[in-house]
mmCIF file of C-alpha atoms in Angstrom:
data_model
loop_
_atom_site.group_PDB
_atom_site.id
_atom_site.type_symbol
_atom_site.label_atom_id
_atom_site.label_comp_id
_atom_site.label_asym_id
_atom_site.label_seq_id
_atom_site.Cartn_x
_atom_site.Cartn_y
_atom_site.Cartn_z
ATOM 1 C CA MET A 871 -113.121 64.848 203.251
ATOM 2 C CA VAL A 872 -112.692 68.212 205.008
ATOM 3 C CA ALA A 873 -113.897 69.362 208.426
ATOM 4 C CA ALA A 874 -114.904 72.491 209.462
ATOM 5 C CA PHE A 875 -115.864 74.256 212.600
ATOM 6 C CA SER A 876 -117.971 76.968 213.805
ATOM 7 C CA ALA A 877 -117.051 78.641 216.809
ATOM 8 C CA SER A 878 -119.184 77.912 220.144
ATOM 9 C CA ASN A 879 -121.861 80.180 221.252
ATOM 10 C CA GLN A 880 -121.645 79.573 224.876
ATOM 11 C CA GLN A 881 -121.874 82.943 226.310
ATOM 12 C CA LYS A 882 -125.319 83.310 224.766
ATOM 13 C CA ASP A 883 -126.394 79.922 224.919
ATOM 14 C CA PRO A 884 -125.000 77.821 227.847
ATOM 15 C CA ASN A 885 -126.129 74.851 225.911
ATOM 16 C CA GLY A 886 -124.579 75.650 222.514
ATOM 17 C CA ALA A 887 -122.017 73.449 221.314
ATOM 18 C CA THR A 888 -119.537 73.646 218.476
ATOM 19 C CA GLN A 889 -120.757 72.247 215.008
ATOM 20 C CA VAL A 890 -118.540 70.124 212.706
ATOM 21 C CA TYR A 891 -119.190 70.380 209.052
ATOM 22 C CA PHE A 892 -118.472 68.044 207.185
ATOM 23 C CA TYR A 893 -117.354 68.297 203.359
ATOM 24 C CA SER A 894 -116.453 65.931 200.357
ATOM 25 C CA SER A 895 -114.034 67.693 197.688
ATOM 26 C CA GLU A 896 -114.423 67.547 194.132
ATOM 27 C CA CYS A 897 -112.993 68.729 190.791
ATOM 28 C CA SER A 898 -115.350 70.717 188.359
ATOM 29 C CA ASP A 899 -114.720 68.145 185.603
ATOM 30 C CA GLY A 900 -115.826 65.616 188.110
ATOM 31 C CA ASP A 901 -112.291 64.370 189.281
ATOM 32 C CA THR A 902 -112.093 63.581 192.820
ATOM 33 C CA ASN A 903 -108.534 62.303 192.917
ATOM 34 C CA ASN A 904 -106.894 65.107 192.671
ATOM 35 C CA GLY A 905 -108.457 68.401 194.590
ATOM 36 C CA ILE A 906 -106.351 71.371 193.127
ATOM 37 C CA SER A 907 -105.353 72.477 189.684
ATOM 38 C CA PRO A 908 -102.842 74.945 189.159
ATOM 39 C CA THR A 909 -102.456 77.703 186.780
ATOM 40 C CA PRO A 910 -99.156 77.715 184.726
ATOM 41 C CA THR A 911 -96.557 80.106 187.102
ATOM 42 C CA ASN A 912 -93.038 81.569 186.408
ATOM 43 C CA ARG A 913 -90.751 78.558 186.849
ATOM 44 C CA ARG A 914 -87.553 80.228 186.064
ATOM 45 C CA ARG A 915 -84.822 79.924 187.647
ATOM 46 C CA ASN A 916 -83.635 83.596 190.053
ATOM 47 C CA PRO A 917 -80.318 85.068 189.516
ATOM 48 C CA SER A 918 -80.089 84.017 193.251
ATOM 49 C CA SER A 919 -80.396 80.211 192.400
ATOM 50 C CA THR A 920 -82.799 79.612 195.291
ATOM 51 C CA GLY A 921 -84.549 76.916 193.916
ATOM 52 C CA ILE A 922 -88.029 78.580 194.216
ATOM 53 C CA SER A 923 -89.804 80.492 191.610
ATOM 54 C CA LYS A 924 -91.300 83.994 192.632
ATOM 55 C CA PRO A 925 -94.452 83.893 193.890
ATOM 56 C CA LYS A 926 -97.875 84.295 192.036
ATOM 57 C CA VAL A 927 -101.007 85.835 193.191
ATOM 58 C CA SER A 928 -103.442 83.779 191.277
ATOM 59 C CA SER A 929 -101.061 80.301 191.462
ATOM 60 C CA PHE A 930 -104.479 77.973 191.918
ATOM 61 C CA GLY A 931 -107.567 77.664 189.585
ATOM 62 C CA ASN A 932 -110.973 77.678 190.968
ATOM 63 C CA SER A 933 -111.714 73.760 189.868
ATOM 64 C CA LEU A 934 -112.135 72.730 193.874
ATOM 65 C CA LYS A 935 -115.612 72.521 194.511
ATOM 66 C CA PHE A 936 -116.907 71.412 198.247
ATOM 67 C CA GLN A 937 -120.448 69.666 199.419
ATOM 68 C CA LEU A 938 -122.152 69.654 202.459
ATOM 69 C CA VAL A 939 -122.239 65.892 203.919
ATOM 70 C CA ASP A 940 -123.286 66.295 207.379
ATOM 71 C CA VAL A 941 -123.094 68.590 210.316
ATOM 72 C CA GLN A 942 -123.196 67.217 213.490
ATOM 73 C CA SER A 943 -122.357 69.123 217.345
ATOM 74 C CA VAL A 944 -119.441 68.517 219.391
ATOM 75 C CA GLU A 945 -119.958 68.480 222.927
ATOM 76 C CA ALA A 946 -116.795 66.787 224.610
ATOM 77 C CA VAL A 947 -114.676 70.039 224.486
ATOM 78 C CA THR A 948 -115.913 73.210 224.639
ATOM 79 C CA ASP A 949 -114.285 75.125 221.351
ATOM 80 C CA VAL A 950 -112.496 73.114 218.768
ATOM 81 C CA HIS A 951 -108.844 74.637 217.502
ATOM 82 C CA ALA A 952 -107.477 71.461 215.970
ATOM 83 C CA ALA A 953 -108.463 68.439 214.269
ATOM 84 C CA GLU A 954 -107.452 65.152 212.489
ATOM 85 C CA PHE A 955 -108.667 62.078 211.117
ATOM 86 C CA LEU A 956 -107.786 58.822 212.906
ATOM 87 C CA ASN A 957 -108.825 55.097 211.581
ATOM 88 C CA ASN A 958 -108.649 55.832 207.949
ATOM 89 C CA GLY A 959 -111.224 58.495 208.109
ATOM 90 C CA LYS A 960 -113.299 56.579 210.839
ATOM 91 C CA THR A 961 -112.587 58.627 213.666
ATOM 92 C CA LEU A 962 -112.532 62.313 214.521
ATOM 93 C CA LEU A 963 -109.370 63.597 216.925
ATOM 94 C CA VAL A 964 -110.875 67.314 217.808
ATOM 95 C CA THR A 965 -109.212 69.440 220.747
ATOM 96 C CA ASP A 966 -109.402 72.807 222.320
ATOM 97 C CA LEU A 967 -105.395 73.275 222.179
ATOM 98 C CA MET A 968 -105.890 73.753 225.890
ATOM 99 C CA HIS A 969 -106.879 70.432 228.512
ATOM 100 C CA GLN A 970 -108.959 68.339 226.769
ATOM 101 C CA VAL A 971 -108.501 65.843 223.192
ATOM 102 C CA ALA A 972 -111.810 63.804 221.996
ATOM 103 C CA LEU A 973 -112.031 60.584 220.169
ATOM 104 C CA TYR A 974 -114.923 61.063 217.607
ATOM 105 C CA ASP A 975 -116.447 58.108 215.788
ATOM 106 C CA LEU A 976 -117.833 58.833 212.680
ATOM 107 C CA SER A 977 -120.084 55.894 211.719
ATOM 108 C CA PRO A 978 -123.289 56.551 212.631
ATOM 109 C CA PRO A 979 -124.339 57.894 215.304
ATOM 110 C CA PHE A 980 -121.858 60.177 215.363
ATOM 111 C CA TYR A 981 -120.863 60.208 219.348
ATOM 112 C CA SER A 982 -117.680 60.662 221.389
ATOM 113 C CA ARG A 983 -115.605 57.200 222.143
ATOM 114 C CA LYS A 984 -112.816 58.922 224.643
ATOM 115 C CA THR A 985 -112.120 61.654 226.204
ATOM 116 C CA LEU A 986 -108.159 62.722 227.077
ATOM 117 C CA VAL A 987 -108.159 65.250 229.950
ATOM 118 C CA PHE A 988 -105.017 66.945 230.938
ATOM 119 C CA ALA A 989 -105.155 69.033 234.365
ATOM 120 C CA SER A 990 -102.123 71.199 234.130
ATOM 121 C CA ASP A 991 -100.900 70.308 230.647
ATOM 122 C CA VAL A 992 -101.651 72.913 227.631
ATOM 123 C CA VAL A 993 -101.829 71.050 224.342
ATOM 124 C CA CYS A 994 -100.381 72.899 221.199
ATOM 125 C CA HIS A 995 -99.794 70.474 218.756
ATOM 126 C CA VAL A 996 -101.407 67.317 216.897
ATOM 127 C CA GLY A 997 -99.438 65.062 215.050
ATOM 128 C CA VAL A 998 -100.980 61.978 213.049
ATOM 129 C CA SER A 999 -99.271 58.393 212.023
ATOM 130 C CA PRO A 1000 -100.478 58.039 208.086
ATOM 131 C CA LYS A 1001 -99.369 54.619 208.276
ATOM 132 C CA LEU A 1002 -100.040 53.183 211.794
ATOM 133 C CA PRO A 1003 -104.052 54.287 211.751
ATOM 134 C CA THR A 1004 -104.697 54.702 215.533
ATOM 135 C CA LEU A 1005 -101.507 55.898 216.397
ATOM 136 C CA PHE A 1006 -100.981 59.959 216.994
ATOM 137 C CA ALA A 1007 -99.008 62.499 218.910
ATOM 138 C CA LEU A 1008 -99.300 65.399 221.703
ATOM 139 C CA ALA A 1009 -97.115 68.053 222.118
ATOM 140 C CA PHE A 1010 -97.713 70.676 225.479
ATOM 141 C CA ARG A 1011 -96.944 74.041 225.740
ATOM 142 C CA ASN A 1012 -92.940 74.425 227.413
ATOM 143 C CA LYS A 1013 -92.935 71.016 227.569
ATOM 144 C CA PRO A 1014 -89.907 68.879 227.193
ATOM 145 C CA PHE A 1015 -91.672 66.031 225.873
ATOM 146 C CA VAL A 1016 -94.666 64.380 223.574
ATOM 147 C CA LYS A 1017 -97.062 61.698 224.185
ATOM 148 C CA LEU A 1018 -97.691 58.780 222.328
ATOM 149 C CA TYR A 1019 -101.049 57.255 222.095
ATOM 150 C CA CYS A 1020 -102.155 53.938 220.098
ATOM 151 C CA THR A 1021 -105.681 53.655 220.631
ATOM 152 C CA THR A 1022 -107.445 50.305 220.659
ATOM 153 C CA THR A 1023 -111.204 48.819 220.740
ATOM 154 C CA ASP A 1024 -112.456 46.022 222.440
ATOM 155 C CA LYS A 1025 -114.593 43.653 220.192
ATOM 156 C CA LYS A 1026 -117.364 42.650 222.853
ATOM 157 C CA THR A 1027 -117.701 45.887 224.753
ATOM 158 C CA THR A 1028 -116.976 48.165 222.305
ATOM 159 C CA ARG A 1029 -114.669 50.358 225.005
ATOM 160 C CA THR A 1030 -111.997 52.398 223.457
ATOM 161 C CA GLU A 1031 -108.539 51.637 225.064
ATOM 162 C CA VAL A 1032 -105.714 54.579 225.047
ATOM 163 C CA ALA A 1033 -102.004 53.337 225.504
ATOM 164 C CA GLU A 1034 -99.888 56.090 226.875
ATOM 165 C CA HIS A 1035 -95.751 56.611 226.087
ATOM 166 C CA ARG A 1036 -93.994 59.542 226.804
ATOM 167 C CA THR A 1037 -90.909 60.721 225.028
ATOM 168 C CA GLY A 1038 -88.409 63.421 226.713
ATOM 169 C CA PHE A 1039 -86.184 65.740 224.985
ATOM 170 C CA LYS A 1040 -83.703 68.359 226.071
ATOM 171 C CA PHE A 1041 -86.108 71.778 225.262
ATOM 172 C CA PRO A 1042 -90.086 72.076 224.991
ATOM 173 C CA VAL A 1043 -91.080 70.557 221.934
ATOM 174 C CA HIS A 1044 -94.036 72.564 220.285
ATOM 175 C CA ARG A 1045 -94.720 70.620 216.534
ATOM 176 C CA ALA A 1046 -94.391 66.692 216.060
ATOM 177 C CA SER A 1047 -94.617 65.080 212.066
ATOM 178 C CA PHE A 1048 -94.923 61.372 211.534
ATOM 179 C CA ASP A 1049 -92.780 60.150 208.423
ATOM 180 C CA SER A 1050 -94.575 58.268 205.666
ATOM 181 C CA SER A 1051 -93.871 54.970 207.128
ATOM 182 C CA GLY A 1052 -95.123 56.045 210.401
ATOM 183 C CA PHE A 1053 -91.952 54.764 212.121
ATOM 184 C CA PHE A 1054 -89.893 57.758 212.802
ATOM 185 C CA LEU A 1055 -91.100 61.091 214.316
ATOM 186 C CA ALA A 1056 -89.671 64.674 213.786
ATOM 187 C CA VAL A 1057 -90.282 66.902 216.674
ATOM 188 C CA ALA A 1058 -89.408 70.965 216.816
ATOM 189 C CA GLU A 1059 -87.687 72.040 220.168
ATOM 190 C CA THR A 1060 -87.089 75.823 220.689
ATOM 191 C CA GLY A 1061 -84.435 77.022 223.130
ATOM 192 C CA PHE A 1062 -83.678 80.746 223.763
ATOM 193 C CA MET A 1063 -82.035 81.569 220.532
ATOM 194 C CA LYS A 1064 -82.322 78.848 218.329
ATOM 195 C CA SER A 1065 -84.761 75.814 217.169
ATOM 196 C CA TRP A 1066 -83.559 72.062 216.868
ATOM 197 C CA ILE A 1067 -85.070 69.391 215.401
ATOM 198 C CA SER A 1068 -85.071 65.640 216.850
ATOM 199 C CA ILE A 1069 -86.190 62.661 215.143
ATOM 200 C CA VAL A 1070 -86.797 59.354 216.965
ATOM 201 C CA ASN A 1071 -87.838 55.846 216.129
ATOM 202 C CA VAL A 1072 -91.381 55.290 217.888
ATOM 203 C CA ASN A 1073 -90.844 51.981 217.719
ATOM 204 C CA THR A 1074 -88.000 51.712 219.691
ATOM 205 C CA LYS A 1075 -89.108 54.312 221.822
ATOM 206 C CA LYS A 1076 -85.459 55.149 222.736
ATOM 207 C CA PRO A 1077 -84.381 58.350 223.263
ATOM 208 C CA SER A 1078 -83.200 60.160 219.898
ATOM 209 C CA ASN A 1079 -80.108 60.327 218.380
ATOM 210 C CA LYS A 1080 -80.468 62.140 214.943
ATOM 211 C CA ARG A 1081 -80.868 65.656 216.439
ATOM 212 C CA PHE A 1082 -79.738 69.391 214.726
ATOM 213 C CA VAL A 1083 -80.105 72.997 214.573
ATOM 214 C CA ALA A 1084 -82.520 74.007 212.218
ATOM 215 C CA HIS A 1085 -83.669 77.296 212.456
ATOM 216 C CA ALA A 1086 -82.649 80.831 214.541
ATOM 217 C CA GLY A 1087 -86.160 81.161 215.212
ATOM 218 C CA ARG A 1088 -89.615 79.194 216.477
ATOM 219 C CA ILE A 1089 -90.015 76.280 214.039
ATOM 220 C CA SER A 1090 -93.704 76.653 212.702
ATOM 221 C CA GLY A 1091 -93.864 74.304 210.106
ATOM 222 C CA LEU A 1092 -92.925 70.450 209.883
ATOM 223 C CA GLN A 1093 -93.558 68.194 206.955
ATOM 224 C CA TRP A 1094 -91.872 64.847 205.615
ATOM 225 C CA THR A 1095 -91.937 64.273 201.775
ATOM 226 C CA THR A 1096 -93.751 60.746 201.267
ATOM 227 C CA THR A 1097 -91.574 59.254 198.306
ATOM 228 C CA SER A 1098 -88.405 60.160 199.532
ATOM 229 C CA SER A 1099 -88.358 60.880 203.691
ATOM 230 C CA LEU A 1100 -86.847 64.435 202.853
ATOM 231 C CA LEU A 1101 -88.179 67.149 205.749
ATOM 232 C CA LEU A 1102 -88.827 70.728 205.357
ATOM 233 C CA SER A 1103 -89.458 72.899 208.073
ATOM 234 C CA SER A 1104 -90.556 77.084 208.642
ATOM 235 C CA SER A 1105 -89.469 79.146 210.959
ATOM 236 C CA HIS A 1106 -89.924 82.729 212.783
ATOM 237 C CA ASP A 1107 -87.063 83.506 210.871
ATOM 238 C CA GLY A 1108 -88.519 83.502 207.527
ATOM 239 C CA TYR A 1109 -86.659 80.609 206.263
ATOM 240 C CA VAL A 1110 -87.620 76.886 204.732
ATOM 241 C CA LYS A 1111 -85.446 74.377 204.770
ATOM 242 C CA VAL A 1112 -85.191 71.373 203.422
ATOM 243 C CA TRP A 1113 -83.321 68.454 205.340
ATOM 244 C CA ASP A 1114 -82.031 65.115 204.751
ATOM 245 C CA PRO A 1115 -83.212 63.491 207.925
ATOM 246 C CA VAL A 1116 -80.147 60.318 207.597
ATOM 247 C CA ALA A 1117 -77.245 62.796 206.927
ATOM 248 C CA MET A 1118 -78.791 65.668 209.132
ATOM 249 C CA SER A 1119 -77.704 68.422 206.386
ATOM 250 C CA ASN A 1120 -79.701 70.982 205.241
ATOM 251 C CA LEU A 1121 -80.246 70.638 201.700
ATOM 252 C CA LEU A 1122 -82.157 74.192 200.454
ATOM 253 C CA SER A 1123 -82.579 76.873 202.551
ATOM 254 C CA VAL A 1124 -84.939 80.062 201.007
ATOM 255 C CA HIS A 1125 -85.897 82.714 202.966
ATOM 256 C CA ILE A 1126 -89.355 83.444 201.717
ATOM 257 C CA GLU A 1127 -91.034 86.041 204.430
ATOM 258 C CA THR A 1128 -88.898 88.874 206.258
ATOM 259 C CA TYR A 1129 -91.402 88.925 209.135
ATOM 260 C CA GLY A 1130 -91.383 85.213 209.835
ATOM 261 C CA ILE A 1131 -93.647 82.437 208.340
ATOM 262 C CA HIS A 1132 -97.000 81.290 210.407
ATOM 263 C CA SER A 1133 -97.337 78.093 208.274
ATOM 264 C CA MET A 1134 -96.550 76.439 205.298
ATOM 265 C CA LEU A 1135 -97.829 73.109 203.374
ATOM 266 C CA LEU A 1136 -96.062 71.403 200.582
ATOM 267 C CA MET A 1137 -98.407 70.073 197.850
ATOM 268 C CA GLU A 1138 -96.117 66.966 196.875
ATOM 269 C CA GLY A 1139 -97.931 65.850 193.624
ATOM 270 C CA LEU A 1140 -97.686 69.842 192.329
ATOM 271 C CA SER A 1141 -94.214 70.624 193.790
ATOM 272 C CA VAL A 1142 -95.892 73.814 194.951
ATOM 273 C CA LEU A 1143 -95.174 75.334 198.544
ATOM 274 C CA VAL A 1144 -97.903 77.383 200.228
ATOM 275 C CA THR A 1145 -96.743 79.721 203.263
ATOM 276 C CA LEU A 1146 -98.570 81.965 205.233
ATOM 277 C CA GLY A 1147 -97.084 85.333 206.402
ATOM 278 C CA TYR A 1148 -97.233 87.071 209.514
ATOM 279 C CA ASN A 1149 -96.823 90.565 208.004
ATOM 280 C CA ASP A 1150 -100.236 89.688 205.808
ATOM 281 C CA CYS A 1151 -103.145 87.699 205.732
ATOM 282 C CA ARG A 1152 -102.649 86.474 201.796
ATOM 283 C CA LEU A 1153 -101.823 82.841 200.806
ATOM 284 C CA GLN A 1154 -98.647 82.657 198.564
ATOM 285 C CA SER A 1155 -97.733 79.779 196.204
ATOM 286 C CA ARG A 1156 -94.124 78.854 195.260
ATOM 287 C CA SER A 1157 -92.627 76.265 192.585
ATOM 288 C CA ILE A 1158 -90.600 73.943 194.096
ATOM 289 C CA VAL A 1159 -88.053 73.701 191.277
ATOM 290 C CA GLN A 1160 -85.533 71.858 192.656
ATOM 291 C CA LEU A 1161 -87.343 69.444 194.891
ATOM 292 C CA HIS A 1162 -87.582 66.643 192.120
ATOM 293 C CA GLU A 1163 -84.315 66.756 191.912
ATOM 294 C CA LEU A 1164 -83.342 66.503 195.413
ATOM 295 C CA GLU A 1165 -85.794 63.566 196.056
ATOM 296 C CA ALA A 1166 -84.196 61.682 192.897
ATOM 297 C CA SER A 1167 -81.318 62.092 194.961
ATOM 298 C CA ARG A 1168 -82.568 60.622 198.023
ATOM 299 C CA LEU A 1169 -84.260 57.722 196.494
ATOM 300 C CA VAL A 1170 -80.879 56.653 194.785
ATOM 301 C CA GLU A 1171 -79.036 56.778 198.622
ATOM 302 C CA MET A 1172 -82.205 54.999 199.752
ATOM 303 C CA ASN A 1173 -81.840 51.860 197.003
ATOM 304 C CA LYS A 1174 -78.102 51.635 197.683
ATOM 305 C CA GLN A 1175 -79.016 51.394 201.379
ATOM 306 C CA ALA A 1176 -81.778 48.994 200.683
ATOM 307 C CA ALA A 1177 -79.274 46.809 198.571
ATOM 308 C CA ASN A 1178 -76.704 46.569 201.169
ATOM 309 C CA ILE A 1179 -78.625 45.388 203.686
ATOM 310 C CA GLN A 1180 -79.882 43.152 201.529
ATOM 311 C CA LYS A 1181 -76.399 42.080 200.472
ATOM 312 C CA ILE A 1182 -75.440 41.738 204.230
ATOM 313 C CA TRP A 1183 -78.482 39.796 205.038
ATOM 314 C CA LYS A 1184 -77.931 37.335 201.974
ATOM 315 C CA GLY A 1185 -74.631 36.817 203.014
ATOM 316 C CA ARG A 1186 -75.204 36.462 206.574
ATOM 317 C CA LYS A 1187 -78.017 33.256 205.432
ATOM 318 C CA THR A 1188 -75.088 31.851 203.333
ATOM 319 C CA ARG A 1189 -72.590 31.163 206.158
ATOM 320 C CA GLN A 1190 -75.458 30.373 208.445
ATOM 321 C CA LEU A 1191 -76.508 27.688 205.692
ATOM 322 C CA ILE A 1192 -73.108 26.842 205.268
ATOM 323 C CA ALA A 1193 -71.985 26.853 208.560
ATOM 324 C CA LYS A 1194 -75.774 23.943 208.998
ATOM 325 C CA TYR A 1195 -75.270 21.683 206.390
ATOM 326 C CA ILE A 1196 -71.711 21.339 205.336
ATOM 327 C CA LYS A 1197 -69.778 21.451 207.845
ATOM 328 C CA GLY A 1198 -72.116 19.523 209.618
ATOM 329 C CA SER A 1199 -72.179 16.645 207.328
ATOM 330 C CA GLU A 1200 -68.404 16.655 207.329
ATOM 331 C CA ALA A 1201 -67.966 16.206 210.976
#
């Protein structure tokens, strides 16, 4: 499901509300699982061995089609500048990226369940947990913290309650991204000359003990890989970097855009990175030829860690059983 919004027309019509258009996507061959089909790209390694192939203008085929399925009006906020699906697609979060965030129930009838109003704080980014369907994070302009929200619905009154938790950082936070498990949240902090990435465990809600310098410019994109939990970042310095969040080390660093990167998206099934630069209005797609190698190496490390944890757990259980039954019977 895809949601698109029209700009409100309140200057001409005071009662005019923003329209939201819901589309279902499908390929030309009828397959709705894989939305985008890539055309052949140049995957030859360049002399600099950066791990990313040269950009191709026609990197995607025209096999993706959208069909309009519903149109609704959003009245809780004046303008919609960001939106995310929550609760396995049953709830739509919309915000004007100013002082309001609204939660809409998508099951008929379409209505606003909850509206969050921030008098002085200005919302600048929304992060949604892919694993915990009712958890989301808000970052605020020039504020060194993020607010975590978890929504619950009372079965008797059908009233939506929102629990809030605030996590502080050293510098202002302007981006937030959950990993595939929903347990870890990566945030981008910006100082005077550099940008940092901090990672916090949303379950323990303790201050971050993983923090490292990431870019020379403001971070414009954060995204986790779903299979190996590697972290990608893009910045106004024109670089896209791949990070190992456990070792806090840079695995791959590639300069893509001289004038900086406005936004990025990694399409993992295709190992394709889509970027939008500041110097033009074109989307550029590049094949990350080293991503599979990096993820395979990361998975080996994760399996070793899991085996060690299991070994330690079995050792503790064995010692407990020995102390309980063998030593107990001798006494």
